[in-house]
mmCIF file of N, CA, C and O in Angstrom:
data_model
loop_
_atom_site.group_PDB
_atom_site.id
_atom_site.type_symbol
_atom_site.label_atom_id
_atom_site.label_comp_id
_atom_site.label_asym_id
_atom_site.label_seq_id
_atom_site.Cartn_x
_atom_site.Cartn_y
_atom_site.Cartn_z
ATOM 1 N N UNK A 203 3.143 -4.295 -12.032
ATOM 2 C CA UNK A 203 4.224 -4.930 -11.553
ATOM 3 C C UNK A 203 5.421 -5.111 -12.565
ATOM 4 O O UNK A 203 6.908 -4.438 -12.148
ATOM 5 N N UNK A 204 4.799 -5.043 -13.918
ATOM 6 C CA UNK A 204 6.036 -4.855 -15.153
ATOM 7 C C UNK A 204 6.359 -3.541 -15.151
ATOM 8 O O UNK A 204 7.665 -3.548 -15.518
ATOM 9 N N UNK A 205 5.873 -2.872 -14.970
ATOM 10 C CA UNK A 205 6.157 -1.297 -14.693
ATOM 11 C C UNK A 205 7.177 -0.778 -13.637
ATOM 12 O O UNK A 205 8.626 0.002 -14.108
ATOM 13 N N UNK A 206 7.032 -1.846 -12.346
ATOM 14 C CA UNK A 206 8.388 -1.167 -11.185
ATOM 15 C C UNK A 206 9.419 -2.038 -11.575
ATOM 16 O O UNK A 206 9.974 -2.178 -11.824
ATOM 17 N N UNK A 207 8.893 -3.094 -12.253
ATOM 18 C CA UNK A 207 10.261 -3.994 -12.450
ATOM 19 C C UNK A 207 11.287 -3.970 -13.376
ATOM 20 O O UNK A 207 12.402 -3.289 -13.221
ATOM 21 N N UNK A 208 10.906 -3.091 -14.582
ATOM 22 C CA UNK A 208 11.520 -1.694 -15.041
ATOM 23 C C UNK A 208 12.273 -1.107 -15.056
ATOM 24 O O UNK A 208 13.372 -0.590 -15.295
ATOM 25 N N UNK A 209 11.405 -0.489 -13.576
ATOM 26 C CA UNK A 209 12.154 0.774 -13.188
ATOM 27 C C UNK A 209 12.823 0.498 -11.673
ATOM 28 O O UNK A 209 13.469 0.914 -10.907
ATOM 29 N N UNK A 210 13.520 -1.607 -11.658
ATOM 30 C CA UNK A 210 14.149 -1.888 -10.636
ATOM 31 C C UNK A 210 14.084 -2.079 -9.367
ATOM 32 O O UNK A 210 14.706 -2.101 -8.503
ATOM 33 N N UNK A 211 12.673 -1.948 -9.677
ATOM 34 C CA UNK A 211 11.945 -2.100 -8.242
ATOM 35 C C UNK A 211 11.140 -4.220 -8.354
ATOM 36 O O UNK A 211 10.473 -4.060 -9.018
ATOM 37 N N UNK A 212 11.352 -4.490 -7.352
ATOM 38 C CA UNK A 212 11.126 -6.140 -7.470
ATOM 39 C C UNK A 212 9.801 -5.699 -6.584
ATOM 40 O O UNK A 212 9.227 -4.420 -5.861
ATOM 41 N N UNK A 213 8.742 -6.587 -7.575
ATOM 42 C CA UNK A 213 7.449 -6.258 -6.963
ATOM 43 C C UNK A 213 6.760 -7.457 -7.598
ATOM 44 O O UNK A 213 6.890 -8.234 -8.275
ATOM 45 N N UNK A 214 5.440 -7.774 -7.050
ATOM 46 C CA UNK A 214 4.370 -8.908 -7.230
ATOM 47 C C UNK A 214 3.171 -8.971 -7.349
ATOM 48 O O UNK A 214 2.476 -7.687 -6.448
ATOM 49 N N UNK A 215 2.222 -9.226 -7.994
ATOM 50 C CA UNK A 215 0.696 -8.977 -8.175
ATOM 51 C C UNK A 215 0.064 -10.001 -6.999
ATOM 52 O O UNK A 215 0.531 -10.985 -7.728
ATOM 53 N N UNK A 216 -0.825 -9.749 -6.456
ATOM 54 C CA UNK A 216 -0.864 -10.838 -5.579
ATOM 55 C C UNK A 216 -3.103 -10.280 -5.737
ATOM 56 O O UNK A 216 -3.128 -9.324 -5.662
ATOM 57 N N UNK A 217 -3.773 -11.114 -6.361
ATOM 58 C CA UNK A 217 -5.145 -11.520 -6.448
ATOM 59 C C UNK A 217 -5.337 -12.374 -5.245
ATOM 60 O O UNK A 217 -5.685 -13.675 -5.490
ATOM 61 N N UNK A 218 -6.850 -11.590 -4.583
ATOM 62 C CA UNK A 218 -7.141 -12.453 -3.641
ATOM 63 C C UNK A 218 -8.793 -11.868 -3.657
ATOM 64 O O UNK A 218 -9.150 -10.844 -4.209
ATOM 65 N N UNK A 219 -9.679 -13.222 -2.453
ATOM 66 C CA UNK A 219 -10.789 -11.929 -2.074
ATOM 67 C C UNK A 219 -10.995 -12.786 -0.932
ATOM 68 O O UNK A 219 -10.014 -13.131 -0.438
ATOM 69 N N UNK A 220 -11.780 -11.495 -0.387
ATOM 70 C CA UNK A 220 -12.264 -11.753 0.887
ATOM 71 C C UNK A 220 -12.634 -9.704 1.340
ATOM 72 O O UNK A 220 -12.673 -9.169 0.344
ATOM 73 N N UNK A 221 -12.434 -9.709 2.672
ATOM 74 C CA UNK A 221 -12.695 -8.451 3.034
ATOM 75 C C UNK A 221 -11.131 -7.747 2.580
ATOM 76 O O UNK A 221 -10.403 -7.666 3.159
ATOM 77 N N UNK A 222 -11.596 -6.587 1.945
ATOM 78 C CA UNK A 222 -10.236 -5.872 1.395
ATOM 79 C C UNK A 222 -9.458 -5.480 2.502
ATOM 80 O O UNK A 222 -8.355 -6.060 2.277
ATOM 81 N N UNK A 223 -9.438 -4.876 3.763
ATOM 82 C CA UNK A 223 -8.536 -4.404 4.479
ATOM 83 C C UNK A 223 -7.980 -5.081 5.131
ATOM 84 O O UNK A 223 -6.882 -5.332 5.451
ATOM 85 N N UNK A 224 -8.782 -6.625 5.851
ATOM 86 C CA UNK A 224 -8.148 -7.822 5.841
ATOM 87 C C UNK A 224 -7.538 -8.525 5.055
ATOM 88 O O UNK A 224 -5.914 -8.780 5.671
ATOM 89 N N UNK A 225 -7.793 -8.780 3.453
ATOM 90 C CA UNK A 225 -6.507 -9.388 2.958
ATOM 91 C C UNK A 225 -5.127 -8.453 2.786
ATOM 92 O O UNK A 225 -4.348 -9.007 3.009
ATOM 93 N N UNK A 226 -4.928 -7.378 2.509
ATOM 94 C CA UNK A 226 -4.350 -6.471 2.620
ATOM 95 C C UNK A 226 -3.541 -6.704 3.810
ATOM 96 O O UNK A 226 -2.638 -6.720 3.790
ATOM 97 N N UNK A 227 -3.924 -6.465 5.499
ATOM 98 C CA UNK A 227 -3.179 -6.602 6.128
ATOM 99 C C UNK A 227 -2.214 -7.965 6.386
ATOM 100 O O UNK A 227 -1.356 -8.196 6.830
ATOM 101 N N UNK A 228 -3.298 -9.118 6.193
ATOM 102 C CA UNK A 228 -2.629 -10.227 6.128
ATOM 103 C C UNK A 228 -1.211 -10.329 5.644
ATOM 104 O O UNK A 228 -0.331 -10.984 5.488
ATOM 105 N N UNK A 229 -1.863 -9.942 3.805
ATOM 106 C CA UNK A 229 -0.939 -9.649 2.562
ATOM 107 C C UNK A 229 0.633 -9.003 3.199
ATOM 108 O O UNK A 229 2.068 -9.026 3.268
ATOM 109 N N UNK A 230 0.125 -8.381 4.065
ATOM 110 C CA UNK A 230 1.100 -7.345 4.588
ATOM 111 C C UNK A 230 2.339 -7.730 5.709
ATOM 112 O O UNK A 230 4.008 -7.575 5.553
ATOM 113 N N UNK A 231 1.907 -9.074 5.958
ATOM 114 C CA UNK A 231 2.833 -9.633 6.951
ATOM 115 C C UNK A 231 4.026 -10.197 6.106
ATOM 116 O O UNK A 231 4.617 -10.943 6.598
ATOM 117 N N UNK A 232 3.607 -10.623 4.754
ATOM 118 C CA UNK A 232 4.863 -11.041 4.100
ATOM 119 C C UNK A 232 5.875 -9.869 3.270
ATOM 120 O O UNK A 232 6.360 -9.974 2.528
ATOM 121 N N UNK A 233 5.399 -8.711 3.874
ATOM 122 C CA UNK A 233 6.255 -7.319 3.174
ATOM 123 C C UNK A 233 6.835 -6.300 3.993
ATOM 124 O O UNK A 233 6.774 -6.750 5.428
ATOM 125 N N UNK A 234 7.053 -5.480 3.365
ATOM 126 C CA UNK A 234 8.457 -4.716 4.212
ATOM 127 C C UNK A 234 7.832 -3.552 4.783
ATOM 128 O O UNK A 234 7.865 -2.362 5.715
ATOM 129 N N UNK A 235 7.578 -3.073 3.466
ATOM 130 C CA UNK A 235 6.321 -1.847 3.454
ATOM 131 C C UNK A 235 4.227 -2.252 2.741
ATOM 132 O O UNK A 235 4.976 -2.641 1.878
ATOM 133 N N UNK A 236 3.722 -1.755 2.867
ATOM 134 C CA UNK A 236 2.089 -1.037 2.472
ATOM 135 C C UNK A 236 2.566 -0.116 1.626
ATOM 136 O O UNK A 236 2.389 0.670 2.868
ATOM 137 N N UNK A 237 2.150 0.381 0.610
ATOM 138 C CA UNK A 237 1.446 1.494 0.050
ATOM 139 C C UNK A 237 0.389 1.483 -0.532
ATOM 140 O O UNK A 237 0.570 0.855 -1.070
ATOM 141 N N UNK A 238 -0.209 2.619 -0.242
ATOM 142 C CA UNK A 238 -1.436 2.680 -0.776
ATOM 143 C C UNK A 238 -2.056 3.926 -0.620
ATOM 144 O O UNK A 238 -2.089 4.911 -0.454
ATOM 145 N N UNK A 239 -2.828 3.726 -1.726
ATOM 146 C CA UNK A 239 -3.874 5.310 -2.536
ATOM 147 C C UNK A 239 -4.899 5.580 -1.599
ATOM 148 O O UNK A 239 -5.346 4.825 -0.835
ATOM 149 N N UNK A 240 -4.862 6.750 -1.172
ATOM 150 C CA UNK A 240 -6.212 7.749 -0.991
ATOM 151 C C UNK A 240 -6.434 8.490 -1.272
ATOM 152 O O UNK A 240 -5.788 9.257 -2.243
ATOM 153 N N UNK A 241 -7.905 8.203 -1.314
ATOM 154 C CA UNK A 241 -8.562 9.424 -2.035
ATOM 155 C C UNK A 241 -8.860 10.791 -1.450
ATOM 156 O O UNK A 241 -9.194 11.906 -2.156
ATOM 157 N N UNK A 242 -8.317 11.280 -0.137
ATOM 158 C CA UNK A 242 -8.783 12.351 -0.035
ATOM 159 C C UNK A 242 -9.809 12.604 0.504
ATOM 160 O O UNK A 242 -10.227 13.722 0.683
ATOM 161 N N UNK A 243 -10.548 11.426 0.666
ATOM 162 C CA UNK A 243 -12.182 11.875 1.579
ATOM 163 C C UNK A 243 -12.220 12.385 2.688
ATOM 164 O O UNK A 243 -11.653 11.973 3.553
ATOM 165 N N UNK A 244 -13.009 13.795 2.722
ATOM 166 C CA UNK A 244 -13.583 14.426 4.067
ATOM 167 C C UNK A 244 -15.505 14.242 4.209
ATOM 168 O O UNK A 244 -15.372 13.835 3.925
ATOM 169 N N UNK A 245 -14.868 14.344 5.473
ATOM 170 C CA UNK A 245 -16.712 14.779 5.932
ATOM 171 C C UNK A 245 -17.311 13.356 5.922
ATOM 172 O O UNK A 245 -17.058 12.506 6.223
ATOM 173 N N UNK A 246 -18.816 13.641 5.720
ATOM 174 C CA UNK A 246 -19.964 13.100 5.593
ATOM 175 C C UNK A 246 -19.541 11.909 4.975
ATOM 176 O O UNK A 246 -19.863 10.156 4.849
ATOM 177 N N UNK A 247 -19.495 12.198 3.452
ATOM 178 C CA UNK A 247 -18.791 11.025 2.620
ATOM 179 C C UNK A 247 -17.540 9.940 3.221
ATOM 180 O O UNK A 247 -17.427 8.321 3.049
ATOM 181 N N UNK A 248 -16.585 10.443 3.837
ATOM 182 C CA UNK A 248 -15.882 9.537 4.446
ATOM 183 C C UNK A 248 -16.485 8.726 5.709
ATOM 184 O O UNK A 248 -15.839 7.512 6.125
ATOM 185 N N UNK A 249 -17.468 9.271 6.269
ATOM 186 C CA UNK A 249 -18.208 8.333 7.248
ATOM 187 C C UNK A 249 -19.112 7.243 7.252
ATOM 188 O O UNK A 249 -18.858 6.163 7.508
ATOM 189 N N UNK A 250 -19.731 7.864 5.672
ATOM 190 C CA UNK A 250 -20.556 6.921 5.298
ATOM 191 C C UNK A 250 -19.926 5.462 4.632
ATOM 192 O O UNK A 250 -20.098 4.539 4.702
ATOM 193 N N UNK A 251 -18.461 5.983 3.859
ATOM 194 C CA UNK A 251 -18.277 5.293 2.744
ATOM 195 C C UNK A 251 -17.174 4.224 3.815
ATOM 196 O O UNK A 251 -16.381 2.952 3.335
ATOM 197 N N UNK A 252 -16.645 5.360 4.626
ATOM 198 C CA UNK A 252 -15.422 4.537 5.279
ATOM 199 C C UNK A 252 -13.577 4.726 4.462
ATOM 200 O O UNK A 252 -14.509 4.816 3.376
ATOM 201 N N UNK A 253 -12.934 3.525 5.362
ATOM 202 C CA UNK A 253 -11.879 4.011 4.556
ATOM 203 C C UNK A 253 -10.689 2.823 4.653
ATOM 204 O O UNK A 253 -10.831 2.347 5.873
ATOM 205 N N UNK A 254 -10.955 1.647 3.609
ATOM 206 C CA UNK A 254 -9.716 0.025 3.514
ATOM 207 C C UNK A 254 -8.602 0.949 3.785
ATOM 208 O O UNK A 254 -8.204 0.092 4.672
ATOM 209 N N UNK A 255 -8.192 2.295 3.906
ATOM 210 C CA UNK A 255 -7.078 2.679 4.599
ATOM 211 C C UNK A 255 -6.750 2.780 5.642
ATOM 212 O O UNK A 255 -5.885 2.399 6.266
ATOM 213 N N UNK A 256 -7.828 3.503 6.208
ATOM 214 C CA UNK A 256 -7.415 3.623 7.440
ATOM 215 C C UNK A 256 -7.783 2.486 8.505
ATOM 216 O O UNK A 256 -6.820 2.329 9.340
ATOM 217 N N UNK A 257 -8.472 1.405 7.818
ATOM 218 C CA UNK A 257 -8.685 0.237 8.964
ATOM 219 C C UNK A 257 -6.889 -0.743 8.564
ATOM 220 O O UNK A 257 -6.594 -0.889 9.271
ATOM 221 N N UNK A 258 -6.467 -0.231 7.337
ATOM 222 C CA UNK A 258 -5.016 -1.020 6.915
ATOM 223 C C UNK A 258 -4.392 -0.553 8.013
ATOM 224 O O UNK A 258 -3.403 -1.086 8.924
ATOM 225 N N UNK A 259 -4.353 1.261 8.089
ATOM 226 C CA UNK A 259 -3.566 1.642 8.855
ATOM 227 C C UNK A 259 -3.701 1.438 10.671
ATOM 228 O O UNK A 259 -3.073 0.964 11.345
ATOM 229 N N UNK A 260 -4.339 1.487 10.919
ATOM 230 C CA UNK A 260 -4.583 1.410 12.577
ATOM 231 C C UNK A 260 -4.507 -0.628 12.524
ATOM 232 O O UNK A 260 -4.238 -0.436 13.950
ATOM 233 N N UNK A 261 -4.766 -1.622 12.045
ATOM 234 C CA UNK A 261 -4.189 -2.520 11.994
ATOM 235 C C UNK A 261 -3.744 -3.481 11.976
ATOM 236 O O UNK A 261 -2.739 -4.614 12.050
ATOM 237 N N UNK A 262 -2.420 -2.595 10.886
ATOM 238 C CA UNK A 262 -1.427 -3.068 10.136
ATOM 239 C C UNK A 262 -0.204 -3.802 11.223
ATOM 240 O O UNK A 262 0.136 -2.496 12.104
ATOM 241 N N UNK A 263 0.947 -4.874 11.393
ATOM 242 C CA UNK A 263 1.933 -5.122 11.857
ATOM 243 C C UNK A 263 3.100 -4.666 10.767
ATOM 244 O O UNK A 263 4.186 -4.044 11.530
ATOM 245 N N UNK A 264 2.787 -3.981 9.433
ATOM 246 C CA UNK A 264 4.314 -4.308 8.639
ATOM 247 C C UNK A 264 3.296 -2.066 8.590
ATOM 248 O O UNK A 264 2.269 -1.694 8.796
ATOM 249 N N UNK A 265 4.365 -1.381 8.404
ATOM 250 C CA UNK A 265 4.496 -0.159 8.028
ATOM 251 C C UNK A 265 3.669 -0.039 6.765
ATOM 252 O O UNK A 265 3.638 -0.583 5.995
ATOM 253 N N UNK A 266 2.891 1.314 7.144
ATOM 254 C CA UNK A 266 1.930 1.222 6.020
ATOM 255 C C UNK A 266 2.266 2.963 5.564
ATOM 256 O O UNK A 266 2.173 3.951 6.300
ATOM 257 N N UNK A 267 2.586 3.018 4.022
ATOM 258 C CA UNK A 267 2.634 4.509 3.476
ATOM 259 C C UNK A 267 1.534 4.952 2.570
ATOM 260 O O UNK A 267 0.936 4.800 1.903
ATOM 261 N N UNK A 268 0.741 6.380 2.941
ATOM 262 C CA UNK A 268 0.010 6.788 2.176
ATOM 263 C C UNK A 268 0.055 7.541 1.449
ATOM 264 O O UNK A 268 0.492 8.417 2.416
ATOM 265 N N UNK A 269 -0.515 7.514 0.191
ATOM 266 C CA UNK A 269 0.122 8.455 -0.845
ATOM 267 C C UNK A 269 -1.587 9.210 -1.390
ATOM 268 O O UNK A 269 -2.530 7.960 -1.691
ATOM 269 N N UNK A 270 -1.913 10.503 -1.472
ATOM 270 C CA UNK A 270 -3.127 10.748 -2.438
ATOM 271 C C UNK A 270 -2.890 10.177 -4.188
ATOM 272 O O UNK A 270 -1.714 10.218 -4.355
ATOM 273 N N UNK A 271 -4.159 9.821 -4.536
ATOM 274 C CA UNK A 271 -3.995 9.594 -5.735
ATOM 275 C C UNK A 271 -2.991 9.253 -7.039
ATOM 276 O O UNK A 271 -2.424 8.619 -6.995
ATOM 277 N N UNK A 272 -2.578 10.852 -7.292
ATOM 278 C CA UNK A 272 -2.657 10.820 -8.330
ATOM 279 C C UNK A 272 -0.628 10.794 -8.057
ATOM 280 O O UNK A 272 0.322 10.639 -8.577
ATOM 281 N N UNK A 273 -0.285 11.087 -7.145
ATOM 282 C CA UNK A 273 1.093 10.666 -6.325
ATOM 283 C C UNK A 273 1.825 8.928 -6.086
ATOM 284 O O UNK A 273 2.295 8.892 -6.239
ATOM 285 N N UNK A 274 0.392 8.434 -5.916
ATOM 286 C CA UNK A 274 0.725 7.140 -5.710
ATOM 287 C C UNK A 274 2.180 6.559 -6.596
ATOM 288 O O UNK A 274 2.967 6.088 -5.511
ATOM 289 N N UNK A 275 2.051 6.091 -7.768
ATOM 290 C CA UNK A 275 2.551 6.073 -8.656
ATOM 291 C C UNK A 275 4.457 6.061 -8.173
ATOM 292 O O UNK A 275 5.328 5.590 -8.387
ATOM 293 N N UNK A 276 4.243 7.718 -8.604
ATOM 294 C CA UNK A 276 6.048 7.607 -8.044
ATOM 295 C C UNK A 276 6.085 7.775 -6.690
ATOM 296 O O UNK A 276 8.003 7.241 -6.723
ATOM 297 N N UNK A 277 5.185 7.851 -5.664
ATOM 298 C CA UNK A 277 6.028 7.599 -4.587
ATOM 299 C C UNK A 277 6.766 6.183 -4.182
ATOM 300 O O UNK A 277 7.626 6.097 -3.562
ATOM 301 N N UNK A 278 5.312 5.507 -4.736
ATOM 302 C CA UNK A 278 5.250 4.055 -4.353
ATOM 303 C C UNK A 278 7.036 3.604 -4.993
ATOM 304 O O UNK A 278 7.895 2.376 -4.450
ATOM 305 N N UNK A 279 7.669 4.135 -6.332
ATOM 306 C CA UNK A 279 8.342 3.485 -7.327
ATOM 307 C C UNK A 279 10.002 3.961 -6.410
ATOM 308 O O UNK A 279 10.487 3.442 -5.885
ATOM 309 N N UNK A 280 9.515 5.056 -5.763
ATOM 310 C CA UNK A 280 10.986 5.715 -5.321
ATOM 311 C C UNK A 280 10.801 4.999 -3.862
ATOM 312 O O UNK A 280 12.244 5.195 -3.376
ATOM 313 N N UNK A 281 9.906 4.774 -3.162
ATOM 314 C CA UNK A 281 9.833 4.612 -2.242
ATOM 315 C C UNK A 281 10.581 2.871 -2.115
ATOM 316 O O UNK A 281 11.477 2.490 -1.402
ATOM 317 N N UNK A 282 10.230 1.889 -2.786
ATOM 318 C CA UNK A 282 10.569 0.857 -3.066
ATOM 319 C C UNK A 282 11.640 1.008 -3.423
ATOM 320 O O UNK A 282 12.926 -0.070 -2.986
ATOM 321 N N UNK A 283 12.218 1.831 -4.646
ATOM 322 C CA UNK A 283 13.699 1.430 -5.190
ATOM 323 C C UNK A 283 14.695 2.403 -3.789
ATOM 324 O O UNK A 283 15.892 1.179 -3.561
ATOM 325 N N UNK A 284 13.909 3.009 -2.974
ATOM 326 C CA UNK A 284 15.226 3.547 -1.957
ATOM 327 C C UNK A 284 15.383 2.284 -0.660
ATOM 328 O O UNK A 284 16.703 1.676 -0.490
ATOM 329 N N UNK A 285 13.864 1.560 -0.264
ATOM 330 C CA UNK A 285 14.288 0.838 0.460
ATOM 331 C C UNK A 285 14.655 -0.713 -0.703
ATOM 332 O O UNK A 285 15.817 -1.190 0.490
ATOM 333 N N UNK A 286 15.242 -0.939 -2.104
ATOM 334 C CA UNK A 286 15.511 -2.672 -2.309
ATOM 335 C C UNK A 286 16.895 -2.125 -2.192
ATOM 336 O O UNK A 286 18.018 -2.434 -1.912
ATOM 337 N N UNK A 287 17.900 -0.266 -2.582
ATOM 338 C CA UNK A 287 18.645 -0.410 -2.375
ATOM 339 C C UNK A 287 19.744 -0.296 -0.798
ATOM 340 O O UNK A 287 20.473 -0.684 -1.022
ATOM 341 N N UNK A 288 19.195 -0.102 0.244
ATOM 342 C CA UNK A 288 19.482 -0.448 1.427
ATOM 343 C C UNK A 288 19.619 -1.656 1.366
ATOM 344 O O UNK A 288 20.336 -1.759 2.189
ATOM 345 N N UNK A 289 18.893 -2.380 1.139
ATOM 346 C CA UNK A 289 19.072 -3.759 1.548
ATOM 347 C C UNK A 289 20.036 -4.988 0.758
ATOM 348 O O UNK A 289 20.355 -6.006 1.614
ATOM 349 N N UNK A 290 20.124 -3.890 -0.471
ATOM 350 C CA UNK A 290 21.511 -4.261 -1.241
ATOM 351 C C UNK A 290 22.666 -3.685 -0.543
ATOM 352 O O UNK A 290 23.550 -4.870 -0.807
ATOM 353 N N UNK A 291 22.779 -3.024 0.048
ATOM 354 C CA UNK A 291 24.210 -2.661 1.122
ATOM 355 C C UNK A 291 24.539 -3.772 1.987
ATOM 356 O O UNK A 291 24.488 -4.116 2.455
#
């Protein structure tokens, strides 16, 4: 969160316990956008391991932006900055 704040993006850290996808969906109710990373698994590993991101996308009332691994931080910063600028206009 400190790095995002330095880049001019309001952010907060939230530490919770419970079922991951459910906690993210619940936290998302207080947000304008949920940005989640995805490892890009396919095939059998995806079926066996499931995907928290998939469950959040399917159940969230808040828009969810999914980004593959290494691109996550750059996209999250750019998206949050754009959304923040739009709100300040």
